[in-house]
Amino acid sequence: MRIALDIEEYDKRMRDHGWVVLERAVEPQLVTRMLEDLQSAWTICREVQVRNGVASDADLTVHHLLSLGQSFLDFVDDMEPLMPYIEHYFHGKFILNSFGGAINTRGHTSYAQRIHRDIRTFSGDTPLLLNTLVMLDDFTLQNGATFMMTGSHKEERKPTDEEFYQHATQALGPAGSILIFNSNLWHAGGNNQTGLPRRSVTPMYCKPAMKQQFDYPRAIGYDRVNDLLPHTRQVIGYNARVPATLDEWYQPRERRMYLPDQG
């Protein structure tokens, strides 16, 4: 992973605008592998969506990719250069809150194209959650690049549709770019007007004390903890687990499931 933007400029844009695009941060080879794994993950997720009666509103969206393709775990392995930027936002350590994705095609819509923000309670200046979006295809005006209402992370009130689209800007960038934005910011996926898919994955991060949307350490396997890089264990949440038995609770300090440096 390569990041050209210095952290001071990143901080200013996040503070003033609420979002920033890091262009071509992810290596092309990894982008290609993530595209392949995203298609396979879609087949798996779609089967479950249909079986459980939630197929209509989840069209072409996928969730909890970390256990559905090696490339997504490799992305976390590769994100060490990105970690100082995310730690700067949280003023300390963080973990993965969720890891979803979307395949935006012409004629298909999902909940992601409604005006929304991904934190249910306005947190103001308290950094509880951070959105990121990895562009697996070029994000353009024509293929539904995400609409961002610059500065709206400072406002609790939801804008009207007219207000939003009058002031929103589409986040554009070449494949491999990473969009980072304050989770209080109002945004919406655009409509793809082309004949090609516009694909992305959306890792979201939170403070370690917050509950993850999916138990990633348990899904990947506690037995794999020693096979992972130290920063990968941190991001996935191995250092901020919730004990499920008394045996897991009563452990020496260095083997506790929630480590003391997690805040």
XYZ file of C-alpha atoms in Angstrom:
263
model
C 0.000 0.000 0.000
C 1.282 3.475 -0.928
C -0.044 6.746 0.474
C 1.223 10.093 -0.831
C -0.907 12.492 1.244
C 0.836 13.770 4.377
C -1.014 13.305 7.629
C -1.354 17.053 8.349
C -3.228 17.648 5.091
C -5.298 14.520 5.713
C -6.236 15.841 9.155
C -7.261 19.224 7.742
C -9.466 17.717 5.038
C -11.101 15.318 7.449
C -11.731 18.105 9.932
C -13.064 20.646 7.416
C -14.625 18.518 4.668
C -15.237 15.215 6.455
C -13.761 13.092 3.661
C -10.651 12.521 1.578
C -9.568 10.267 -1.302
C -6.153 8.576 -1.189
C -5.459 7.900 -4.861
C -4.000 4.562 -6.055
C -3.186 3.407 -2.526
C -3.826 -0.299 -3.193
C -1.580 -2.242 -5.566
C -3.242 -3.242 -8.890
C -2.532 -6.947 -8.358
C -4.426 -6.941 -5.066
C -7.293 -4.981 -6.622
C -7.619 -7.675 -9.298
C -7.719 -10.444 -6.699
C -10.301 -8.581 -4.624
C -12.498 -8.226 -7.701
C -12.373 -11.983 -8.241
C -13.093 -12.768 -4.596
C -15.924 -10.207 -4.497
C -17.758 -12.041 -7.266
C -17.410 -15.367 -5.434
C -18.543 -13.766 -2.168
C -21.607 -12.333 -3.925
C -22.726 -15.839 -4.920
C -22.438 -17.019 -1.300
C -24.172 -13.953 0.192
C -26.947 -13.962 -2.389
C -27.879 -17.543 -1.581
C -28.273 -16.656 2.105
C -30.148 -13.402 1.319
C -32.689 -15.263 -0.805
C -33.061 -18.091 1.713
C -33.742 -15.645 4.548
C -36.119 -13.381 2.622
C -33.951 -10.236 2.472
C -33.003 -10.369 -1.194
C -34.770 -7.277 -2.527
C -33.175 -4.482 -0.475
C -29.760 -6.150 -0.406
C -29.430 -6.496 -4.160
C -25.765 -6.692 -5.204
C -24.444 -5.998 -1.703
C -22.173 -8.328 0.238
C -21.198 -8.419 3.891
C -18.414 -9.653 6.180
C -15.992 -10.406 3.411
C -13.026 -11.095 5.655
C -13.946 -14.772 5.896
C -15.016 -15.046 2.241
C -11.755 -14.514 0.371
C -8.024 -14.526 1.050
C -7.521 -11.214 -0.767
C -9.577 -9.378 1.854
C -7.386 -10.707 4.643
C -4.345 -9.785 2.531
C -5.709 -6.232 2.320
C -5.567 -6.018 6.116
C -2.040 -7.458 6.048
C -1.079 -4.732 3.566
C -2.716 -1.787 5.349
C 0.068 -0.991 7.828
C 0.913 2.298 5.971
C -2.745 3.344 6.386
C -2.897 2.664 10.108
C -1.321 5.956 11.312
C -4.068 7.870 9.485
C -6.829 5.849 11.100
C -5.135 5.966 14.517
C -4.869 9.732 14.139
C -8.634 9.903 13.614
C -9.383 7.760 16.687
C -6.557 9.195 18.821
C -5.452 5.640 19.507
C -6.008 2.023 18.562
C -8.909 0.788 16.456
C -10.463 -2.440 15.170
C -12.521 -3.531 12.197
C -16.239 -2.891 12.723
C -17.477 -4.414 9.461
C -16.193 -5.339 6.002
C -18.795 -5.218 3.251
C -18.912 -4.488 -0.439
C -21.137 -3.504 -3.328
C -21.520 -4.265 -7.020
C -23.225 -1.229 -8.570
C -24.732 -1.974 -11.985
C -27.127 -0.132 -14.273
C -30.772 -0.746 -13.391
C -30.105 -2.144 -9.909
C -30.513 -0.271 -6.636
C -29.923 -1.062 -2.967
C -30.180 0.593 0.437
C -26.676 2.030 -0.122
C -28.091 4.443 -2.707
C -30.371 6.126 -0.196
C -29.107 9.238 1.596
C -27.734 7.924 4.862
C -24.875 7.803 7.289
C -23.514 4.644 8.827
C -23.602 5.608 12.479
C -27.031 5.504 14.058
C -26.290 8.127 16.733
C -24.683 11.462 15.842
C -21.355 11.474 17.674
C -20.214 15.032 17.020
C -16.503 15.453 17.699
C -16.243 12.031 19.367
C -14.678 9.604 16.863
C -16.619 6.363 17.312
C -16.735 5.040 13.755
C -14.827 5.639 10.507
C -15.929 4.718 6.987
C -13.578 3.679 4.220
C -14.302 2.561 0.674
C -11.791 0.857 -1.593
C -12.486 1.576 -5.268
C -12.043 -1.660 -7.197
C -13.054 0.064 -10.439
C -12.535 3.674 -11.480
C -15.164 5.845 -9.762
C -16.558 8.292 -12.315
C -19.491 10.670 -12.743
C -21.084 8.179 -15.137
C -20.799 4.942 -13.148
C -22.297 6.023 -9.842
C -19.418 7.355 -7.756
C -20.561 7.957 -4.182
C -22.156 11.327 -3.394
C -20.567 13.072 -0.380
C -22.153 16.106 1.304
C -19.014 17.980 2.286
C -19.096 19.358 5.820
C -22.296 17.516 6.788
C -20.419 15.557 9.471
C -20.855 18.672 11.629
C -24.663 18.610 11.400
C -26.977 16.224 13.215
C -30.001 17.009 11.050
C -30.538 14.883 7.968
C -30.688 17.030 4.806
C -33.631 16.880 2.457
C -33.064 15.205 -0.892
C -33.017 18.640 -2.540
C -30.441 20.002 -0.083
C -28.277 16.932 -0.392
C -28.028 16.751 -4.172
C -27.662 20.534 -4.472
C -24.513 20.477 -2.336
C -23.118 16.936 -2.618
C -19.970 16.111 -4.593
C -19.160 12.734 -6.108
C -15.976 11.102 -4.820
C -13.967 10.307 -7.933
C -10.788 8.275 -8.241
C -8.981 5.553 -10.159
C -9.198 1.908 -9.147
C -7.151 1.220 -6.039
C -8.019 4.547 -4.415
C -9.358 4.649 -0.864
C -12.153 6.993 0.169
C -12.060 7.786 3.896
C -14.842 9.689 5.584
C -16.238 10.652 8.962
C -19.144 8.326 9.715
C -21.351 11.300 10.641
C -21.181 12.503 7.024
C -24.313 12.137 4.881
C -23.664 10.232 1.660
C -25.345 8.078 -0.991
C -24.291 5.719 -3.743
C -24.859 7.035 -7.237
C -26.718 5.422 -10.136
C -24.547 3.598 -12.637
C -25.375 4.795 -16.158
C -22.812 2.610 -17.905
C -22.848 -0.978 -19.072
C -20.015 -1.979 -16.742
C -20.136 -2.697 -12.983
C -18.748 -0.226 -10.443
C -17.417 -2.334 -7.556
C -16.058 -1.510 -4.118
C -15.401 -2.912 -0.676
C -16.175 -0.943 2.459
C -14.117 -1.698 5.578
C -15.371 0.300 8.556
C -13.418 0.832 11.756
C -14.287 1.646 15.366
C -12.748 2.045 18.790
C -11.825 -1.339 20.323
C -14.387 -0.963 23.115
C -17.232 -0.940 20.572
C -19.017 -4.086 19.465
C -18.097 -5.408 16.020
C -20.944 -6.134 13.603
C -19.475 -9.611 13.085
C -17.227 -11.721 15.282
C -14.277 -11.747 12.895
C -11.728 -13.396 15.236
C -14.079 -16.293 15.952
C -15.059 -16.583 12.268
C -11.436 -16.718 11.105
C -10.460 -18.916 14.045
C -8.788 -18.369 17.397
C -6.299 -21.071 16.403
C -4.955 -18.809 13.629
C -3.960 -15.931 15.896
C -0.239 -16.809 15.881
C -0.206 -17.016 12.073
C -1.240 -13.368 11.685
C 0.907 -10.244 11.610
C 0.704 -8.187 14.846
C -1.097 -5.279 13.160
C -3.493 -7.708 11.439
C -4.427 -9.238 14.802
C -5.091 -5.733 16.118
C -7.266 -4.625 13.194
C -9.311 -7.826 13.016
C -10.053 -7.568 16.744
C -8.075 -10.411 18.299
C -6.848 -7.995 20.994
C -10.376 -6.860 21.909
C -12.417 -10.070 22.137
C -15.289 -10.826 24.499
C -14.839 -13.923 26.689
C -17.578 -16.521 26.389
C -16.530 -18.817 29.258
C -15.019 -18.398 32.702
C -11.925 -20.186 31.445
C -11.497 -17.494 28.776
C -12.078 -14.798 31.429
C -9.614 -16.038 34.064
C -6.330 -15.714 32.196
C -2.947 -14.092 32.938
C -2.683 -10.486 31.795
C -0.780 -11.300 28.588
C -3.358 -13.912 27.489
C -6.546 -12.005 28.259
C -8.986 -11.681 25.393
C -9.294 -7.914 25.875
C -5.770 -6.555 26.226
C -5.033 -3.560 28.487
C -3.730 -1.287 25.697
C -7.059 -1.184 23.815
C -8.561 1.811 25.606
